XYZ file of C-alpha atoms in Angstrom:
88
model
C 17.787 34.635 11.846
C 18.411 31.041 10.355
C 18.693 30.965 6.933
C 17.108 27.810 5.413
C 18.256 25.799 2.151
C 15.573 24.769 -0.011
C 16.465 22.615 -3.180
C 14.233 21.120 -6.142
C 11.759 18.130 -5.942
C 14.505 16.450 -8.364
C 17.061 16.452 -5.608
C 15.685 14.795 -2.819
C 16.069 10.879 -3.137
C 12.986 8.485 -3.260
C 12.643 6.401 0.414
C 13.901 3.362 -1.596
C 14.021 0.250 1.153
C 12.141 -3.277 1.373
C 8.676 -2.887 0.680
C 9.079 0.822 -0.263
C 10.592 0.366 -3.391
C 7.251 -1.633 -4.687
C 5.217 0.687 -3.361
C 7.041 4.033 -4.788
C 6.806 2.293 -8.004
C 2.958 1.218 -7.903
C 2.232 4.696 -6.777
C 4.035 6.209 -9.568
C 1.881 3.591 -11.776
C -0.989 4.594 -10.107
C -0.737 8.539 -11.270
C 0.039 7.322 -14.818
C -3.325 5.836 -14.874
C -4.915 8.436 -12.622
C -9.230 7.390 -12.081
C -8.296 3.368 -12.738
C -8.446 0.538 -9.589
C -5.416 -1.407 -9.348
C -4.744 -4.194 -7.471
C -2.261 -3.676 -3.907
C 1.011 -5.318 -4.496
C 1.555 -7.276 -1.436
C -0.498 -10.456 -0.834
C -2.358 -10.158 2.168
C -2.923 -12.491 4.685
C -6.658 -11.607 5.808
C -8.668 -9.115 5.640
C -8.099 -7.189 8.689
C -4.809 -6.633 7.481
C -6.068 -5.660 3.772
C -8.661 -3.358 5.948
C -5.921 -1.461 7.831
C -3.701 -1.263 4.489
C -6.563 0.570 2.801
C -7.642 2.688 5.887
C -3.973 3.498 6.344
C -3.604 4.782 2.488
C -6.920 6.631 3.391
C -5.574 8.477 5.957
C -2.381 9.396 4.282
C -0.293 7.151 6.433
C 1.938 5.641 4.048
C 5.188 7.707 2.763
C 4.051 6.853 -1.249
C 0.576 7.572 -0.950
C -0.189 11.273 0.462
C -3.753 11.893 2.294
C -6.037 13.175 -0.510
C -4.118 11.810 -3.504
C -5.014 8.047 -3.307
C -8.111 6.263 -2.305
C -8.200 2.535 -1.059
C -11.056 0.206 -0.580
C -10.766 -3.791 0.483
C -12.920 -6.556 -0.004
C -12.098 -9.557 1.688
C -8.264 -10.126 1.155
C -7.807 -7.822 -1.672
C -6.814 -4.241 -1.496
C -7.888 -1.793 -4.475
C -6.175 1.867 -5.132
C -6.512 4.261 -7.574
C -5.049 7.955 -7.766
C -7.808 10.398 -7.543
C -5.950 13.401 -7.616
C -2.839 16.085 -6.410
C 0.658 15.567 -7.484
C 0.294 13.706 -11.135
């Protein structure tokens, strides 16, 4: 039998490249004010792309933004997010 090693939440480094540093950071200011619309941090080009951004956050598909824990709408060009629940 294989013997696993399991370690604390504390240990594990943040994904911390590009974009992903922004968006750890907005999701950790997102849980502070958990219930209140913020604005996406990127600039978005059209609003296809602010569509698939906020169906993709949705449906969990972003590593800082866990299915069930965020909620995204757009409207035109603009993305909005809030943290609606899980991990705070």
């Amino acid at each position: 039998m294989t013997d696993f090693e399991f370690v604390d939440d504390t240990q594990v480094p943040e994904i911390r490249r590009g974009y992903n540093v922004l968006y750890c950071e907005f999701a950790k200011a997102l849980r502070r004010n958990s219930g209140r619309w913020a604005v996406w941090p990127k600039e978005l080009k059209n609003p296809a792309t602010a569509s698939m951004t906020a169906g993709n956050i949705n449906r969990g598909k972003l590593v800082n933004f866990p299915k069930g824990e965020f909620e995204a709408r757009s409207r035109g060009q603009v993305v909005y997010v809030r943290h609606v629940g899980g991990v705070a």
